[in-house]
Amino acid sequence: MLYSPKIDLEARAYPIILDPRISSQKEEFLELLDIPHIQIVDQIESQVKDLIKANSPTRTFTEIELDVEVENFFRDRIKDDFGNWVYYPWKNTIVHLLEEEDFIKIRTVRNNYKITPEEQSELGTKKIGIVGLSVGQSVAIAMALERSCGEMRLADFDTLELSNLNRINSSLTSLGQEKVVIAARAISEIDPYLKLTLYRDGITEENVDDFLDSDGGLDLLIDECDSLDVKVLLREKARAKKIPVLMETSDRGMLDIERFDLEPDRPIFHGMMGNIEMGSLKGLSNQQKVGIGLKITGIETLSPRMKASLLEVGQTISSWPQLASAVFLGGASVAHVGRKLLLEDEVKSGRFYVDLDELVQIEMTEDTAPYQSIPVKNRDFLASLPNNILPSGYKPSEQELLEMLSFANLAPSGGNIQPWVWVMDQKGVLHLFHDRERSHSLLDYKGTGSLIAFGSALENLRIYCGKHGFEVDIIDQVQSFEDDLIASIRFVSKQNQSIDIPHLDLYEGVKIRCTNRKNTKKENLTPEQIQMVFDLIQSEGLKLDYLEEEQELERLSEILGGMDRMRLFHQQGLQDFIHELRWNDKEAKESSDGIDIATLELSGTEKAAMGLLRDPRTVKFFRKFLMGYGLTKISHSTLMASSAIFLLQSKKYTASSVLEAGRILQRIWVKSNMMGMSFQPVTASLFIFHRVNREKDHGFTEKEEQIIKKHHETLRKLFQIENGMEEIFMFRLNFAGEPSMRSYRRDVRETLIMQQ
């Protein structure tokens, strides 16, 4: 007997089909009628009416005529013994149905002639396999409704969770049940004659061959699973067995077609994954899956909202999103293309899109006016040369000058923009000018970032000159933030030996100085190392504070992460960010400036996610909804790996005080690197604080301004900054070893102008 009340109905996935003309099955049917509260659905007369109409398509029947035809039909038949009785144990329901051939004919009659009867018959011989029953459920239901196959194999190991009900057509009463069982029941309630085979453990290396090969093998494989190693396994096996593969991603209606049946040497995923080992794809976190998944999908082809969502994985969401509308669209596109492929239409390999946002143009509204960044043009540097400086007592040769400036140009600069122009006048005096066309950015507020760089470059030049016997007089020219002339250097004399000047011991360290963004395990600074930093602050107007406790760094991480969001929300801030990054080594070498992405020390996942920001629509979406918490990841990793975070403050917010801060910071930076400590600026937020507090037209919305000011207030409390002190620069020290990559430098000749 097929039915027993002891069977676990939660695990029951198949209906029981009973033919009342077979005595044993008739007996079983009668026993089922004794089950308490059994429901009987007997609409066999209605089905017979449909059969009569289908067999006489040229005739139009009245209801009375149909009733007569049905009565005649059953004149020589016992109604209860006609057709089959189908028992659905999970619903405690018995349904009276036509026999298989007539059932299929009537259930698919409205397919004619989008699918011809001959094609319908051909499809009935096909076997398809579907792996993954989230998106896959919608594919399975669509193909079952059209009856695009005679056998369907379903594989999934997962159970239904509440969060699945945004896209899986099921009910709350099915929570905790296997997705594969839920799909099988739904299909059986549409068509109990459609053969179903369930792989309730999902696809494994042990069962994949059976899934693909049994009973003559699959005609089509549909991959909608999340496991990257299983995706690779399926394709490698399908390619070897010459089985075509379809995959839909639920973003922009992206459909992948891989015709391994026609192209057995075709690289999997169109070659986009490269030569990746399947074993390396096991046990990945969701964030790691994002990085690998982006190799498959590509970055530029994702929708802005998907890009935004992927940056939020591990922050405000635990996994990538899927919407019911996209899942249903995917089910329709796979069912359509799958049917065409099974009927041997000319379906080619490739990647295709059914992007409704492109087909129906709908732009996301924005409640902020675009920020107008005023272009900056350099003045005539030669026309701005001062005429009140005595001629140099010694005029360096061109070679001496190039070597000297190559050393000076090793100074750091925000975004590695190298904002300096050196002009050697006819009197042998060297002048340093601000190249505003290079430096103009959100973060270079009033040129303060550039002034830090100029102070560092002048310190390098001073040390070089002392080492090589150049006696110099460095005259600071900058009086206000608007000045382009920063300093003038008069060469007094040239000696054959080094000159004893302060901090000459830093000479060799200048060559190894670098920004190191590696994050290693936190290691505390010794009291001696901290004292070394403070000993280099030789200015009454400057003050240094630091944080090193984990709790303090956590609070600071929230501030800096939040300010990273604000920077990228800003129109110019985002443009600056994209402009200053060099996305590959070729770009970095060709420009010899900017931030080589390799110097960010990102994991493959983080690097892939960073690329999502190249689409301004992604950040536009973040800004509209004040999202983008995924943009805080790098700051948090940076802060928590820090030995300490130092904040340099000044009693005055003037151009000369910032220039002086640049000199001192260069000494700290070089000395730290010489002592084996790594140095990294984390100062972007300070420049934004100054801009928002001092400018009315700062380019942030009112809500963003409130957030920024709140972060600023929290920062000042955290560092216990005294009233009247201004934040100038913030940096971290840690122990990270050698960086993976050092920033390139422009050819020194590009930065030097010789007056004729």
Coordinates of N, CA and C in Angstrom, one line a residue, residues 378-550:
N378 N 45.9 78.2 -13.0 CA 47.2 78.7 -12.5 C 47.4 80.1 -13.0
R379 N 48.1 80.9 -12.2 CA 48.5 82.2 -12.7 C 49.9 82.0 -13.4
D380 N 50.4 83.1 -13.9 CA 51.7 83.1 -14.6 C 52.7 83.1 -13.5
F381 N 53.4 81.9 -13.3 CA 54.4 81.8 -12.3 C 55.6 82.8 -12.5
L382 N 56.0 82.9 -13.7 CA 57.2 83.7 -14.0 C 56.9 85.2 -13.7
A383 N 55.6 85.6 -14.0 CA 55.2 87.0 -13.7 C 55.1 87.2 -12.2
S384 N 55.0 86.2 -11.4 CA 54.8 86.3 -10.0 C 56.1 86.2 -9.2
L385 N 57.3 86.1 -9.9 CA 58.5 86.0 -9.2 C 58.8 87.3 -8.4
P386 N 59.3 87.1 -7.1 CA 59.6 88.3 -6.3 C 60.9 88.9 -6.8
N387 N 61.0 90.2 -6.6 CA 62.2 90.9 -7.1 C 63.0 91.5 -6.0
N388 N 62.7 91.1 -4.7 CA 63.4 91.8 -3.6 C 64.3 90.8 -2.9
I389 N 64.7 89.8 -3.6 CA 65.6 88.8 -3.0 C 67.0 88.9 -3.6
L390 N 68.1 88.9 -2.8 CA 69.4 89.0 -3.3 C 69.7 87.8 -4.2
P391 N 70.6 88.0 -5.2 CA 71.0 86.8 -6.0 C 71.7 85.8 -5.2
S392 N 71.6 84.5 -5.6 CA 72.3 83.5 -4.9 C 73.8 83.6 -5.0
G393 N 74.5 83.3 -3.9 CA 76.0 83.4 -4.0 C 76.6 82.2 -4.8
Y394 N 75.8 81.1 -4.9 CA 76.2 80.0 -5.7 C 75.0 79.5 -6.5
K395 N 75.2 79.3 -7.8 CA 74.1 78.9 -8.6 C 74.2 77.5 -9.0
P396 N 73.4 76.6 -8.5 CA 73.5 75.1 -8.8 C 73.4 74.9 -10.3
S397 N 74.1 73.9 -10.7 CA 74.0 73.4 -12.1 C 72.7 72.8 -12.3
E398 N 72.3 72.6 -13.6 CA 71.0 72.0 -13.9 C 71.0 70.5 -13.3
Q399 N 72.1 69.8 -13.4 CA 72.1 68.4 -12.8 C 72.0 68.5 -11.3
E400 N 72.7 69.4 -10.7 CA 72.6 69.5 -9.2 C 71.1 69.8 -8.8
L401 N 70.5 70.7 -9.6 CA 69.2 71.1 -9.3 C 68.2 70.0 -9.5
L402 N 68.4 69.2 -10.5 CA 67.5 68.1 -10.8 C 67.6 67.0 -9.7
E403 N 68.8 66.7 -9.2 CA 69.0 65.8 -8.1 C 68.4 66.3 -6.8
M404 N 68.6 67.6 -6.6 CA 68.1 68.2 -5.4 C 66.5 68.1 -5.3
L405 N 65.9 68.5 -6.5 CA 64.4 68.5 -6.5 C 63.8 67.1 -6.6
S406 N 64.6 66.2 -7.2 CA 64.1 64.8 -7.1 C 64.0 64.3 -5.7
F407 N 64.9 64.7 -4.8 CA 64.9 64.4 -3.4 C 63.7 65.2 -2.7
A408 N 63.6 66.4 -3.0 CA 62.5 67.2 -2.4 C 61.2 66.7 -2.8
N409 N 61.0 66.2 -4.0 CA 59.8 65.8 -4.5 C 59.4 64.4 -4.0
L410 N 60.2 63.8 -3.2 CA 59.9 62.6 -2.5 C 58.9 62.8 -1.3
A411 N 58.5 64.1 -1.1 CA 57.6 64.5 -0.1 C 56.2 63.9 -0.4
P412 N 55.5 63.6 0.7 CA 54.1 63.1 0.5 C 53.2 64.3 0.1
S413 N 52.0 63.9 -0.5 CA 51.0 64.9 -0.8 C 49.7 64.2 -0.9
G414 N 48.6 64.9 -0.5 CA 47.3 64.3 -0.5 C 46.9 63.7 -1.9
G415 N 46.5 62.4 -1.9 CA 46.2 61.8 -3.2 C 47.4 61.7 -4.1
N416 N 48.6 61.9 -3.5 CA 49.9 61.8 -4.3 C 49.7 62.7 -5.6
I417 N 49.1 63.9 -5.4 CA 48.9 64.8 -6.5 C 50.2 65.6 -6.9
Q418 N 51.2 65.7 -5.9 CA 52.5 66.4 -6.2 C 52.2 67.8 -6.7
P419 N 51.7 68.7 -5.8 CA 51.2 70.0 -6.3 C 52.2 71.1 -6.4
W420 N 53.5 70.7 -6.6 CA 54.5 71.7 -6.6 C 55.0 72.1 -8.0
V421 N 55.4 73.3 -8.1 CA 56.1 73.8 -9.3 C 57.3 74.6 -8.8
W422 N 58.5 74.2 -9.2 CA 59.7 74.9 -8.8 C 60.2 75.8 -10.0
V423 N 60.5 77.0 -9.7 CA 61.0 77.9 -10.7 C 62.4 78.5 -10.3
M424 N 63.3 78.3 -11.2 CA 64.7 78.8 -11.0 C 64.8 80.1 -11.8
D425 N 65.0 81.2 -11.0 CA 65.1 82.5 -11.8 C 66.5 82.8 -12.2
Q426 N 66.6 83.9 -12.9 CA 67.9 84.3 -13.5 C 69.0 84.6 -12.5
K427 N 68.5 84.9 -11.3 CA 69.5 85.2 -10.2 C 69.9 84.0 -9.4
G428 N 69.5 82.8 -9.9 CA 69.9 81.6 -9.2 C 69.1 81.3 -7.9
V429 N 67.9 82.0 -7.8 CA 67.1 81.8 -6.6 C 66.0 80.8 -7.1
L430 N 65.7 79.8 -6.2 CA 64.7 78.8 -6.5 C 63.4 79.2 -5.8
H431 N 62.3 79.1 -6.5 CA 61.0 79.4 -5.9 C 60.0 78.3 -5.9
L432 N 59.3 78.1 -4.9 CA 58.3 77.0 -4.8 C 56.9 77.6 -5.0
F433 N 56.2 77.2 -6.0 CA 54.8 77.7 -6.3 C 53.8 76.6 -6.1
H434 N 52.6 77.0 -5.8 CA 51.4 76.1 -5.7 C 50.8 75.9 -7.0
D435 N 50.8 74.6 -7.5 CA 50.1 74.2 -8.7 C 48.6 73.9 -8.4
R436 N 47.8 74.9 -8.5 CA 46.4 74.8 -8.0 C 45.6 73.9 -9.0
E437 N 46.0 73.9 -10.2 CA 45.2 73.1 -11.2 C 45.3 71.6 -10.8
R438 N 46.5 71.2 -10.2 CA 46.7 69.8 -9.8 C 46.0 69.5 -8.5
S439 N 46.0 70.5 -7.6 CA 45.6 70.2 -6.2 C 44.1 70.5 -5.9
H440 N 43.4 71.2 -6.8 CA 42.1 71.6 -6.5 C 41.2 70.4 -6.3
S441 N 40.6 70.3 -5.0 CA 39.8 69.2 -4.6 C 39.0 69.6 -3.4
L442 N 38.1 68.7 -3.1 CA 37.3 68.9 -1.8 C 38.2 69.0 -0.6
L443 N 39.1 68.1 -0.6 CA 39.9 67.9 0.6 C 41.0 69.0 0.8
D444 N 41.4 69.6 -0.4 CA 42.5 70.6 -0.3 C 41.8 72.0 0.1
Y445 N 41.1 72.0 1.2 CA 40.4 73.3 1.5 C 41.4 74.4 1.8
K446 N 41.3 75.5 1.1 CA 42.1 76.6 1.2 C 43.6 76.3 1.0
G447 N 43.8 75.1 0.3 CA 45.2 74.7 0.0 C 45.9 74.2 1.2
T448 N 45.2 73.8 2.3 CA 45.9 73.4 3.5 C 46.6 72.0 3.3
G449 N 45.9 71.1 2.5 CA 46.6 69.9 2.2 C 47.9 70.1 1.4
S450 N 47.8 71.0 0.5 CA 49.0 71.2 -0.3 C 50.1 71.9 0.6
L451 N 49.7 72.8 1.5 CA 50.7 73.4 2.4 C 51.4 72.4 3.2
I452 N 50.7 71.3 3.7 CA 51.4 70.2 4.4 C 52.5 69.6 3.5
A453 N 52.1 69.4 2.2 CA 53.0 68.8 1.2 C 54.2 69.7 1.0
F454 N 53.9 71.0 0.9 CA 55.0 72.0 0.6 C 56.0 72.0 1.8
G455 N 55.4 72.0 3.0 CA 56.3 72.0 4.2 C 57.2 70.7 4.2
S456 N 56.6 69.6 3.8 CA 57.4 68.4 3.7 C 58.5 68.5 2.7
A457 N 58.1 69.0 1.5 CA 59.1 69.2 0.4 C 60.2 70.1 0.8
L458 N 59.9 71.2 1.5 CA 61.0 72.1 1.9 C 61.9 71.5 2.9
E459 N 61.3 70.6 3.8 CA 62.1 69.9 4.8 C 63.1 69.0 4.1
N460 N 62.6 68.3 3.1 CA 63.4 67.4 2.3 C 64.6 68.2 1.6
L461 N 64.2 69.3 1.0 CA 65.2 70.1 0.3 C 66.3 70.6 1.3
R462 N 65.8 71.0 2.5 CA 66.8 71.6 3.5 C 67.8 70.5 3.9
I463 N 67.2 69.2 4.2 CA 68.1 68.1 4.6 C 69.0 67.8 3.5
Y464 N 68.6 67.7 2.2 CA 69.4 67.4 1.1 C 70.6 68.4 1.0
C465 N 70.2 69.7 1.1 CA 71.2 70.7 0.9 C 72.3 70.6 2.0
G466 N 71.8 70.3 3.2 CA 72.8 70.1 4.3 C 73.7 69.0 4.1
K467 N 73.2 67.9 3.6 CA 74.0 66.7 3.3 C 75.0 66.9 2.2
H468 N 74.6 67.7 1.2 CA 75.5 67.9 0.1 C 76.3 69.2 0.1
G469 N 76.3 69.9 1.2 CA 77.1 71.1 1.4 C 76.5 72.4 0.8
F470 N 75.2 72.4 0.5 CA 74.6 73.7 0.0 C 74.2 74.5 1.2
E471 N 74.7 75.6 1.4 CA 74.2 76.5 2.5 C 73.1 77.3 1.9
V472 N 71.9 77.2 2.4 CA 70.7 77.9 1.9 C 70.0 78.7 2.9
D473 N 69.3 79.7 2.3 CA 68.4 80.5 3.1 C 67.0 80.3 2.6
I474 N 66.2 79.6 3.3 CA 64.8 79.3 2.9 C 63.9 80.4 3.5
I475 N 63.3 81.1 2.6 CA 62.4 82.3 2.9 C 61.0 81.9 2.7
D476 N 60.2 81.8 3.8 CA 58.8 81.5 3.6 C 58.1 82.8 3.1
Q477 N 57.4 82.6 2.0 CA 56.7 83.7 1.3 C 55.2 83.7 1.5
V478 N 54.7 82.6 1.8 CA 53.2 82.5 1.9 C 52.7 83.2 3.1
Q479 N 51.7 84.1 2.9 CA 51.2 84.9 4.0 C 49.7 84.5 4.2
S480 N 49.0 84.2 3.1 CA 47.6 83.9 3.2 C 47.3 82.6 2.4
F481 N 46.2 82.0 2.6 CA 45.9 80.7 1.9 C 45.7 80.9 0.4
E482 N 45.5 82.2 0.0 CA 45.3 82.4 -1.4 C 46.6 82.6 -2.2
D483 N 47.8 82.7 -1.4 CA 49.0 83.0 -2.1 C 49.5 81.8 -2.9
D484 N 50.1 82.0 -4.1 CA 50.6 80.9 -4.9 C 52.1 80.7 -4.6
L485 N 52.8 81.8 -4.3 CA 54.2 81.7 -4.0 C 54.4 81.2 -2.5
I486 N 55.0 80.0 -2.4 CA 55.1 79.4 -1.0 C 56.4 79.8 -0.4
A487 N 57.5 79.6 -1.1 CA 58.8 79.9 -0.5 C 59.8 80.2 -1.6
S488 N 60.9 80.9 -1.2 CA 62.1 81.1 -2.0 C 63.3 80.6 -1.4
I489 N 64.2 80.0 -2.2 CA 65.4 79.4 -1.6 C 66.6 80.0 -2.3
R490 N 67.4 80.7 -1.4 CA 68.6 81.4 -1.9 C 69.8 80.5 -1.6
F491 N 70.6 80.2 -2.6 CA 71.8 79.4 -2.3 C 73.0 80.4 -1.9
V492 N 73.4 80.3 -0.7 CA 74.4 81.2 -0.2 C 75.8 80.8 -0.6
S493 N 76.1 79.5 -0.5 CA 77.4 79.0 -0.9 C 77.3 77.5 -1.1
K494 N 78.4 76.9 -1.6 CA 78.5 75.4 -1.8 C 79.9 75.0 -1.2
Q495 N 79.8 74.0 -0.2 CA 81.0 73.5 0.4 C 81.2 72.1 -0.1
N496 N 82.4 71.6 0.2 CA 82.7 70.2 -0.2 C 82.4 69.2 0.8
Q497 N 81.7 69.5 1.9 CA 81.4 68.6 2.9 C 80.0 68.9 3.4
S498 N 79.4 68.0 4.1 CA 78.1 68.2 4.7 C 78.1 69.3 5.7
I499 N 77.0 70.0 5.8 CA 76.8 71.1 6.8 C 76.0 70.5 8.0
D500 N 76.5 70.8 9.2 CA 75.8 70.3 10.4 C 74.6 71.1 10.6
I501 N 73.4 70.5 10.3 CA 72.1 71.2 10.5 C 71.2 70.2 11.3
P502 N 70.2 70.7 11.9 CA 69.3 69.9 12.7 C 68.6 68.8 11.8
H503 N 68.5 67.6 12.3 CA 67.8 66.5 11.7 C 68.5 66.0 10.4
L504 N 69.8 66.2 10.3 CA 70.5 65.7 9.1 C 70.5 64.2 9.1
D505 N 70.3 63.6 10.3 CA 70.3 62.1 10.4 C 69.1 61.5 9.7
L506 N 68.1 62.3 9.2 CA 67.0 61.8 8.5 C 67.2 61.6 7.0
Y507 N 68.4 62.0 6.6 CA 68.6 62.0 5.1 C 68.3 60.6 4.5
E508 N 68.9 59.6 5.0 CA 68.7 58.3 4.4 C 67.2 57.8 4.5
G509 N 66.6 58.3 5.6 CA 65.2 57.9 5.8 C 64.2 58.5 4.8
V510 N 64.6 59.7 4.2 CA 63.7 60.3 3.3 C 63.5 59.4 2.1
K511 N 64.5 58.6 1.7 CA 64.4 57.7 0.6 C 63.5 56.6 0.8
I512 N 63.3 56.2 2.1 CA 62.5 55.0 2.4 C 61.1 55.4 2.9
R513 N 60.9 56.7 3.1 CA 59.6 57.2 3.6 C 58.5 56.8 2.7
C514 N 57.4 56.3 3.2 CA 56.3 55.9 2.4 C 55.0 55.8 3.2
T515 N 53.9 55.8 2.6 CA 52.6 55.5 3.2 C 52.4 54.0 3.2
N516 N 52.1 53.5 4.3 CA 51.9 52.1 4.4 C 50.5 51.8 5.0
R517 N 49.6 51.3 4.1 CA 48.2 51.0 4.5 C 47.9 49.6 4.9
K518 N 49.0 48.8 5.1 CA 48.8 47.4 5.5 C 48.1 47.4 6.9
N519 N 47.3 46.4 7.1 CA 46.6 46.3 8.4 C 47.1 44.9 9.0
T520 N 47.9 45.0 10.1 CA 48.4 43.8 10.8 C 47.8 43.8 12.2
K521 N 48.2 42.8 12.9 CA 47.7 42.7 14.3 C 48.2 43.9 15.1
K522 N 47.3 44.5 15.9 CA 47.7 45.7 16.7 C 48.9 45.4 17.6
E523 N 49.8 46.3 17.6 CA 51.0 46.2 18.5 C 51.2 47.5 19.1
N524 N 51.2 47.6 20.4 CA 51.3 48.9 21.1 C 52.7 49.5 20.9
L525 N 52.7 50.8 21.0 CA 54.0 51.6 20.9 C 54.6 51.6 22.3
T526 N 55.9 51.6 22.3 CA 56.6 51.7 23.6 C 56.6 53.2 24.1
P527 N 56.8 53.4 25.4 CA 56.9 54.8 25.8 C 58.0 55.6 25.1
E528 N 59.1 54.9 24.7 CA 60.3 55.6 24.0 C 59.8 56.0 22.6
Q529 N 59.1 55.1 22.0 CA 58.6 55.4 20.6 C 57.6 56.6 20.6
I530 N 56.8 56.6 21.6 CA 55.8 57.8 21.7 C 56.6 59.1 22.0
Q531 N 57.6 59.0 22.9 CA 58.4 60.1 23.3 C 59.1 60.7 22.1
M532 N 59.6 59.8 21.2 CA 60.3 60.2 20.0 C 59.4 61.1 19.2
V533 N 58.2 60.7 19.0 CA 57.3 61.5 18.2 C 57.1 62.9 18.8
F534 N 56.9 62.9 20.1 CA 56.7 64.2 20.8 C 57.9 65.1 20.8
D535 N 59.1 64.5 20.8 CA 60.4 65.2 20.8 C 60.6 66.0 19.5
L536 N 59.9 65.6 18.4 CA 60.0 66.2 17.1 C 59.1 67.4 16.9
I537 N 58.2 67.6 17.9 CA 57.3 68.8 17.8 C 58.0 70.0 18.5
Q538 N 58.8 70.7 17.7 CA 59.6 71.8 18.2 C 58.9 73.1 17.8
S539 N 57.7 73.3 18.2 CA 57.0 74.6 17.9 C 56.0 74.9 19.0
E540 N 56.1 76.1 19.5 CA 55.2 76.5 20.6 C 53.7 76.5 20.1
G541 N 53.5 76.7 18.8 CA 52.1 76.8 18.3 C 51.4 75.5 18.0
L542 N 52.2 74.4 18.1 CA 51.6 73.1 17.7 C 51.5 72.2 19.0
K543 N 50.5 71.3 18.9 CA 50.3 70.4 20.0 C 49.9 69.0 19.4
L544 N 50.3 68.0 20.1 CA 50.1 66.6 19.6 C 49.3 65.8 20.7
D545 N 48.3 65.1 20.4 CA 47.6 64.2 21.2 C 47.5 62.9 20.5
Y546 N 47.2 61.8 21.3 CA 47.0 60.5 20.6 C 46.1 59.6 21.4
L547 N 45.5 58.6 20.6 CA 44.6 57.6 21.2 C 45.2 56.2 20.9
E548 N 45.1 55.3 21.8 CA 45.7 54.0 21.6 C 44.8 52.9 22.2
E549 N 43.8 53.2 23.0 CA 43.0 52.2 23.6 C 42.0 51.7 22.6
E550 N 41.6 50.4 22.6 CA 40.7 49.8 21.6 C 39.4 50.5 21.6

